[in-house]
Short mmCIF file of C-alpha atoms and ligand atoms in Angstrom, two decimals:
data_model
loop_
_atom_site.label_atom_id
_atom_site.label_comp_id
_atom_site.label_asym_id
_atom_site.label_seq_id
_atom_site.Cartn_x
_atom_site.Cartn_y
_atom_site.Cartn_z
CA MET A 1 123.18 127.04 145.42
CA ASN A 2 120.17 125.63 142.81
CA LEU A 3 119.88 122.30 142.85
CA CYS A 4 119.13 121.94 139.93
CA ASP A 5 123.14 122.53 139.24
CA PHE A 6 123.95 119.07 141.56
CA ALA A 7 122.08 116.96 138.61
CA PRO A 8 126.10 116.50 136.62
CA GLU A 9 127.15 117.70 134.09
CA TYR A 10 126.46 114.84 131.72
CA ILE A 11 122.40 114.75 132.11
CA ARG A 12 122.85 119.26 132.28
CA ALA A 13 124.23 118.77 128.80
CA ILE A 14 121.92 116.10 127.23
CA GLN A 15 120.63 117.86 124.32
CA PRO A 16 116.34 117.31 124.54
CA TYR A 17 115.08 114.95 121.56
CA GLN A 18 113.43 116.59 118.77
CA PRO A 19 109.73 114.85 117.75
CA GLY A 20 108.43 115.34 114.76
CA LYS A 21 105.68 117.90 115.39
CA PRO A 22 102.53 116.67 115.94
CA ILE A 23 99.28 117.79 114.29
CA SER A 24 97.24 119.16 117.23
CA GLU A 25 99.90 121.18 117.69
CA LEU A 26 100.49 122.94 113.79
CA ALA A 27 96.28 123.25 113.63
CA ARG A 28 96.98 125.34 116.88
CA GLU A 29 100.25 127.18 115.14
CA MET A 30 99.34 127.53 111.57
CA ARG A 31 95.58 127.76 112.49
CA LEU A 32 94.49 124.87 110.51
CA GLU A 33 91.76 122.56 110.51
CA GLU A 34 94.03 118.58 112.03
CA GLY A 35 91.73 116.38 108.87
CA ASN A 36 94.12 118.80 106.44
CA ILE A 37 97.53 117.80 108.15
CA VAL A 38 99.25 115.86 106.43
CA LYS A 39 101.83 114.66 109.28
CA LEU A 40 104.72 112.85 107.29
CA ALA A 41 107.08 113.24 110.39
CA SER A 42 107.77 110.11 112.20
CA ASN A 43 108.31 107.54 110.37
CA GLU A 44 104.42 106.25 111.84
CA ASN A 45 102.37 103.67 109.50
CA PRO A 46 99.75 105.61 107.16
CA LEU A 47 97.13 102.67 107.24
CA GLY A 48 97.00 102.86 111.48
CA ALA A 49 97.46 99.27 113.45
CA SER A 50 95.90 95.72 112.36
CA PRO A 51 92.62 95.34 112.81
CA LEU A 52 93.50 92.51 114.50
CA ALA A 53 94.70 93.99 117.32
CA MET A 54 92.62 97.21 116.98
CA GLU A 55 90.30 94.29 118.15
CA ALA A 56 92.04 92.49 120.98
CA MET A 57 93.11 96.06 122.21
CA ILE A 58 89.40 97.36 122.31
CA GLN A 59 88.89 94.27 124.61
CA ALA A 60 91.48 94.56 126.90
CA LEU A 61 90.42 97.93 127.46
CA HIS A 62 87.89 96.42 129.82
CA ASP A 63 90.85 94.41 132.54
CA ILE A 64 92.95 98.47 132.82
CA ALA A 65 92.46 98.34 135.81
CA ARG A 66 95.07 95.33 136.47
CA TYR A 67 98.75 95.32 136.19
CA PRO A 68 99.97 93.45 132.86
CA ASP A 69 101.76 90.67 132.93
CA GLY A 70 105.43 91.94 134.08
CA SER A 71 107.27 88.74 132.47
CA GLY A 72 104.59 89.19 129.19
CA PHE A 73 104.51 85.32 129.27
CA GLU A 74 102.37 85.60 126.07
CA LEU A 75 103.82 87.63 124.43
CA LYS A 76 107.23 86.12 124.24
CA GLN A 77 105.74 82.71 123.97
CA ALA A 78 103.98 83.92 119.97
CA LEU A 79 108.04 85.89 119.47
CA SER A 80 109.97 82.57 120.73
CA GLN A 81 107.97 80.39 118.63
CA ARG A 82 108.28 82.88 115.30
CA TYR A 83 111.65 83.48 116.08
CA ASP A 84 112.70 79.59 117.13
CA ILE A 85 114.35 80.59 119.83
CA SER A 86 114.20 80.61 123.51
CA SER A 87 111.97 82.64 125.62
CA GLU A 88 114.82 83.28 127.91
CA GLN A 89 116.54 85.75 125.20
CA ILE A 90 113.79 88.23 124.89
CA VAL A 91 114.03 91.63 126.70
CA LEU A 92 110.61 93.29 126.28
CA GLY A 93 110.41 96.88 125.80
CA ASN A 94 108.44 99.62 126.10
CA GLY A 95 109.76 100.23 122.60
CA SER A 96 112.86 99.20 121.11
CA ASN A 97 113.80 103.09 122.97
CA ASP A 98 113.61 101.11 125.96
CA VAL A 99 115.88 98.28 125.10
CA LEU A 100 118.33 100.28 124.51
CA ASP A 101 118.14 102.10 127.36
CA LEU A 102 118.43 99.23 129.37
CA ALA A 103 121.31 97.55 127.21
CA ALA A 104 122.93 100.84 128.16
CA ARG A 105 121.66 100.80 131.60
CA VAL A 106 123.37 97.04 131.95
CA PHE A 107 126.82 97.76 130.31
CA LEU A 108 127.96 101.28 130.20
CA LYS A 109 129.09 103.06 133.18
CA PRO A 110 130.92 106.80 133.41
CA GLY A 111 134.45 105.73 131.70
CA ALA A 112 133.26 103.35 129.72
CA THR A 113 132.90 104.73 125.80
CA ALA A 114 130.07 103.64 123.14
CA ILE A 115 130.34 104.11 120.16
CA TYR A 116 127.89 104.89 116.56
CA SER A 117 127.80 106.49 113.28
CA GLN A 118 127.28 110.25 112.09
CA HIS A 119 123.87 110.58 111.04
CA ALA A 120 122.68 106.98 112.87
CA PHE A 121 119.71 107.25 114.73
CA ALA A 122 119.43 110.12 117.97
CA VAL A 123 118.79 107.78 120.63
CA TYR A 124 122.26 106.06 121.20
CA PRO A 125 123.97 109.44 121.51
CA LEU A 126 121.53 110.18 124.69
CA VAL A 127 120.73 106.79 125.67
CA THR A 128 124.51 107.29 125.91
CA GLN A 129 124.93 110.09 127.88
CA THR A 130 122.69 109.59 130.31
CA ILE A 131 124.73 106.65 131.87
CA GLY A 132 127.99 109.30 131.95
CA ALA A 133 129.13 106.95 129.00
CA LYS A 134 131.03 108.80 125.77
CA GLY A 135 129.97 108.14 122.62
CA ILE A 136 131.85 108.56 120.18
CA PRO A 137 130.24 108.82 116.85
CA VAL A 138 132.27 107.42 113.76
CA PRO A 139 131.96 110.12 110.58
CA ALA A 140 129.91 108.27 107.92
CA ARG A 141 130.33 107.15 104.12
CA ASP A 142 127.91 107.67 101.49
CA TYR A 143 125.45 108.44 105.42
CA GLY A 144 125.34 104.69 105.57
CA HIS A 145 128.04 102.78 108.75
CA ASP A 146 131.47 102.62 107.76
CA LEU A 147 131.97 99.00 109.59
CA PRO A 148 135.57 99.26 109.90
CA ALA A 149 136.40 102.30 110.95
CA ILE A 150 133.76 101.47 113.31
CA LEU A 151 136.35 98.81 114.24
CA ASP A 152 139.00 100.60 114.32
CA ALA A 153 137.19 102.77 116.76
CA ILE A 154 137.06 100.07 119.13
CA THR A 155 139.46 100.81 122.54
CA PRO A 156 139.18 98.81 125.23
CA GLU A 157 136.97 101.33 126.97
CA THR A 158 134.27 100.67 124.62
CA ARG A 159 131.42 98.41 125.51
CA MET A 160 128.51 98.67 122.63
CA VAL A 161 128.80 99.68 119.77
CA PHE A 162 125.47 101.03 117.77
CA ILE A 163 124.84 99.76 114.50
CA ALA A 164 121.79 100.52 112.48
CA SER A 165 120.61 99.17 109.43
CA PRO A 166 118.07 100.32 108.00
CA ASN A 167 119.12 103.39 109.49
CA ASN A 168 117.17 106.28 110.13
CA PRO A 169 117.27 108.24 108.84
CA THR A 170 119.76 108.03 106.12
CA GLY A 171 117.46 104.52 105.26
CA THR A 172 121.10 102.86 103.65
CA LEU A 173 121.22 99.00 104.68
CA SER A 174 124.40 97.36 105.80
CA SER A 175 125.11 93.82 103.86
CA ALA A 176 123.88 91.13 106.09
CA ASN A 177 128.20 89.45 104.48
CA ASP A 178 129.68 93.47 105.60
CA LEU A 179 127.91 92.59 109.74
CA LEU A 180 128.68 89.47 110.09
CA ARG A 181 131.86 90.30 109.29
CA PHE A 182 131.92 93.28 111.25
CA ILE A 183 130.83 91.37 114.35
CA GLU A 184 132.83 88.61 113.76
CA ARG A 185 135.81 90.85 114.37
CA VAL A 186 133.98 92.76 117.30
CA SER A 187 135.89 91.74 120.05
CA ARG A 188 133.62 89.61 122.77
CA ASP A 189 133.64 91.20 125.80
CA VAL A 190 132.10 94.23 123.10
CA LEU A 191 128.28 94.47 122.91
CA VAL A 192 127.49 94.91 119.82
CA VAL A 193 123.37 96.16 119.36
CA LEU A 194 122.21 95.54 115.66
CA ASP A 195 119.18 97.84 115.43
CA GLU A 196 116.47 96.65 112.62
CA ALA A 197 113.58 98.95 113.42
CA TYR A 198 112.67 98.31 109.74
CA TYR A 199 113.94 94.87 109.22
CA GLU A 200 110.36 93.73 107.96
CA TYR A 201 110.37 96.65 105.39
CA LEU A 202 113.27 95.30 103.71
CA PRO A 203 112.79 92.69 100.39
CA ALA A 204 113.20 88.73 100.95
CA ALA A 205 115.88 88.81 99.65
CA ASN A 206 117.85 92.06 101.79
CA LYS A 207 117.04 90.40 104.47
CA PRO A 208 119.74 89.14 106.78
CA ASP A 209 118.85 86.68 108.82
CA SER A 210 120.70 87.62 111.64
CA ILE A 211 118.25 86.03 114.38
CA SER A 212 120.13 83.18 113.69
CA TRP A 213 123.78 84.88 114.15
CA LEU A 214 122.67 84.66 118.18
CA LYS A 215 123.62 81.30 118.32
CA GLN A 216 127.22 82.23 117.06
CA PHE A 217 127.75 85.70 118.07
CA PRO A 218 126.76 85.39 122.74
CA ASN A 219 127.75 89.57 122.62
CA LEU A 220 124.79 90.41 119.98
CA VAL A 221 121.59 92.34 120.96
CA ILE A 222 119.09 92.41 118.09
CA THR A 223 116.65 94.60 118.53
CA ARG A 224 112.67 95.30 117.38
CA THR A 225 109.67 96.71 117.22
CA PHE A 226 106.00 96.35 116.74
CA SER A 227 105.94 100.94 116.16
CA LYS A 228 107.22 100.59 112.73
CA ILE A 229 105.23 98.29 110.23
CA TYR A 230 103.27 96.76 112.86
CA GLY A 231 102.20 100.77 112.90
CA LEU A 232 101.15 100.20 117.46
CA ALA A 233 104.00 103.13 117.30
CA GLY A 234 101.53 104.49 120.12
CA VAL A 235 101.68 101.70 123.00
CA ARG A 236 105.50 101.36 123.24
CA VAL A 237 106.24 97.86 122.69
CA GLY A 238 109.50 97.18 120.94
CA PHE A 239 112.26 93.18 122.16
CA GLY A 240 115.66 91.76 122.25
CA LEU A 241 116.65 89.25 121.81
CA ALA A 242 119.80 88.30 123.09
CA HIS A 243 121.92 85.21 125.09
CA PRO A 244 120.15 84.61 128.11
CA GLU A 245 122.31 85.76 130.11
CA VAL A 246 122.91 88.99 128.65
CA ALA A 247 118.61 88.83 128.30
CA ASN A 248 119.00 88.02 132.13
CA LEU A 249 120.79 91.41 132.67
CA MET A 250 118.43 93.27 130.81
CA ASN A 251 115.49 91.62 132.91
CA ARG A 252 117.08 92.89 136.12
CA VAL A 253 117.18 96.15 135.37
CA ARG A 254 113.56 96.54 133.72
CA GLN A 255 110.83 98.27 135.37
CA PRO A 256 108.35 95.44 136.41
CA PHE A 257 105.23 96.51 134.41
CA ASN A 258 107.32 98.13 131.15
CA VAL A 259 105.43 96.84 128.54
CA SER A 260 101.38 97.91 128.51
CA SER A 261 98.52 95.32 128.61
CA ILE A 262 96.86 97.30 126.30
CA GLY A 263 100.58 97.58 124.84
CA LEU A 264 100.99 93.34 125.00
CA ILE A 265 97.58 92.65 123.67
CA GLY A 266 98.15 94.57 120.46
CA ALA A 267 101.93 93.46 120.29
CA LEU A 268 100.36 89.73 120.44
CA ALA A 269 97.34 89.90 118.01
CA ALA A 270 99.84 92.07 115.11
CA LEU A 271 102.14 89.35 115.11
CA GLU A 272 99.63 86.73 113.66
CA ASP A 273 98.06 89.55 111.31
CA THR A 274 100.50 87.95 108.64
CA GLU A 275 97.44 89.82 106.08
CA PHE A 276 97.61 93.17 107.15
CA ILE A 277 101.77 93.06 106.86
CA GLN A 278 102.31 92.32 103.27
CA ARG A 279 99.19 95.39 102.97
CA ALA A 280 101.68 97.40 104.61
CA TYR A 281 104.57 96.32 103.28
CA ALA A 282 103.22 96.47 99.30
CA LEU A 283 101.61 100.02 100.05
CA ASN A 284 105.39 101.30 101.51
CA ARG A 285 107.19 99.55 98.18
CA ALA A 286 104.35 101.50 96.23
CA GLY A 287 104.84 105.08 98.09
CA MET A 288 108.70 104.36 97.67
CA LEU A 289 108.70 104.58 93.78
CA GLN A 290 106.22 107.06 93.59
CA MET A 291 108.52 109.41 95.84
CA THR A 292 111.09 109.10 94.14
CA ASP A 293 109.69 109.15 90.57
CA GLY A 294 108.61 112.56 92.50
CA PHE A 295 111.91 113.94 93.23
CA ARG A 296 113.38 113.05 90.14
CA LYS A 297 110.81 114.93 88.36
CA LEU A 298 111.49 117.46 90.51
CA GLY A 299 115.22 118.10 90.55
CA VAL A 300 115.78 116.46 94.09
CA LYS A 301 118.63 114.42 95.15
CA TYR A 302 117.26 111.58 97.69
CA ILE A 303 119.55 109.34 99.51
CA PRO A 304 117.66 105.14 98.61
CA SER A 305 116.42 104.09 101.19
CA TYR A 306 114.98 100.97 103.03
CA GLY A 307 113.19 101.86 104.84
CA ASN A 308 109.30 103.62 104.97
CA PHE A 309 111.06 106.76 104.52
CA ILE A 310 113.22 108.86 102.65
CA SER A 311 115.59 111.59 103.26
CA PHE A 312 116.58 114.28 100.51
CA GLU A 313 118.20 117.61 99.66
CA ILE A 314 117.33 121.13 99.29
CA LYS A 315 120.25 123.32 97.25
CA GLY A 316 121.40 126.23 98.65
CA ASP A 317 122.67 127.33 102.34
CA THR A 318 120.86 125.82 105.10
CA ALA A 319 118.25 127.71 106.24
CA ASN A 320 117.27 127.80 102.49
CA THR A 321 116.44 123.92 104.02
CA LEU A 322 114.80 125.45 107.27
CA LYS A 323 112.61 127.83 104.28
CA VAL A 324 111.05 125.18 102.73
CA TYR A 325 110.15 122.60 106.04
CA GLN A 326 108.46 126.28 107.36
CA ASN A 327 106.80 126.31 103.57
CA LEU A 328 105.79 122.55 103.38
CA LEU A 329 104.57 123.02 107.13
CA ARG A 330 102.30 126.57 105.78
CA GLN A 331 100.89 124.29 103.55
CA GLY A 332 100.20 121.69 106.13
CA VAL A 333 102.59 119.09 105.82
CA ILE A 334 105.03 117.69 108.19
CA VAL A 335 108.64 116.53 107.78
CA ARG A 336 111.99 116.21 108.91
CA PRO A 337 114.35 119.05 109.13
CA LEU A 338 117.91 116.61 110.05
CA GLY A 339 119.79 119.54 111.77
CA ILE A 340 119.96 117.90 114.67
CA TYR A 341 121.57 114.62 112.84
CA GLU A 342 124.41 116.35 110.64
CA MET A 343 122.69 117.02 107.99
CA PRO A 344 121.43 120.52 107.50
CA HIS A 345 121.05 120.76 103.88
CA HIS A 346 118.31 117.36 104.55
CA LEU A 347 114.78 116.57 105.24
CA ARG A 348 113.20 113.83 106.10
CA VAL A 349 110.18 112.40 104.07
CA THR A 350 107.16 109.48 105.74
CA ILE A 351 106.01 107.56 103.30
CA GLY A 352 102.27 107.95 103.60
CA LEU A 353 98.80 106.34 101.55
CA GLU A 354 99.64 107.46 97.95
CA GLN A 355 97.22 110.36 98.37
CA GLU A 356 99.16 111.88 101.05
CA ASN A 357 102.86 111.22 99.15
CA GLN A 358 100.22 113.03 95.37
CA ARG A 359 100.31 116.12 98.74
CA PHE A 360 103.89 115.96 99.63
CA LEU A 361 105.40 116.18 96.58
CA GLN A 362 102.54 118.99 95.36
CA SER A 363 103.73 121.12 97.75
CA LEU A 364 107.50 120.08 97.82
CA GLU A 365 106.94 121.66 94.07
CA TYR A 366 105.16 124.83 95.31
CA ALA A 367 107.42 125.34 98.51
CA LEU A 368 110.96 125.40 96.53
CA GLU A 369 109.31 127.41 93.56
CA GLU A 370 108.74 130.47 96.51
CA VAL A 371 112.02 129.50 98.64
CA THR A 372 115.41 128.78 95.81
C1 PLP B 401 111.64 104.49 115.09
C2 PLP B 401 112.82 103.68 115.20
C3 PLP B 401 112.91 102.87 116.43
C4 PLP B 401 111.68 102.23 117.54
O1 PLP B 401 111.29 103.08 118.09
P1 PLP B 401 110.67 102.73 119.25
O2 PLP B 401 110.59 102.98 120.63
O3 PLP B 401 110.05 100.61 119.03
O4 PLP B 401 109.05 103.01 118.81
C5 PLP B 401 113.82 102.29 116.58
N1 PLP B 401 115.06 102.39 117.11
C6 PLP B 401 115.80 103.39 115.18
C7 PLP B 401 116.75 103.56 114.47
C8 PLP B 401 113.58 103.94 114.02
O5 PLP B 401 114.36 104.70 113.27
#
């Protein structure tokens, strides 16, 4: 018998995560110049990283022979001041995906269930399956989370519910009121993970005061990341905020050095660079308008988005959608197909720099003429 046959059935059943196509790979495949390729496939910050973070990380390279501070003391201090919570409520992760994984490892086991919405972030089923627990997808409503239906899906076996707001890849937002009413109704023996990876892209009027809810709900974990508006996707830093007892358990299963020294230092500097955050926010707002205007002119249907990306629909059968995707690739524009999200008629594009958005819209116009 083959060794791999002894791997648990639930591990062998995992579908590999499909990341956005790297620029270098497309350059090789299509014989294109890397500099001519526009990657709008992974919701990365088109401005790059904050210059303050860059400077701090370059300096930190000198100390790279040393292990990082495994407790992340300074970054936790800064986060605790910024969000007015205690350091004991913070769990640092190798990206917020790591925090999602830690929560699953603490609260799930075979026989338990975790609930998430249809069309929600692919990492929820991934971390659930890794434990051998059962994932329960709840049908979406207008591409968004159907919170009452998610409540109804909770059973005595349910230990976790994942809520993404804004959600990726649909860009949908659950209102602060709806979220609060939802959390109030969830039994206190079910962990609610509120994934707010795109929180900083929300206009002030749409930002829920979610961190203040931690005082009321010991079963709430909020996850945030330095990968999106802070522009640090490559160094992998995210964090979870929770009740101290929950955070304590998550910190116990955490690998002692899960966040790199470069990541810790970059995140600390990025957190303070409010000028950069404002610039990234404004660029995204303008780019979102540019994209939606462009889609309207092309007669392309899109799902209004609160993130730094937008998903749009290609008419015709699903083969057409893949043809448009391939045609964009041939023109050197990388977007994300959404078949694994049960959205085979949609593609997702990240908001880029003005000229990148322009290039995408022109390439899309050409692709649509060729294909549909
Ligand atoms: C990008 C993203 C994350 C963050 O991933 P990191 O591991 O922090 O890079 C988390 N949740 C959602 C919904 C995302 O789209």
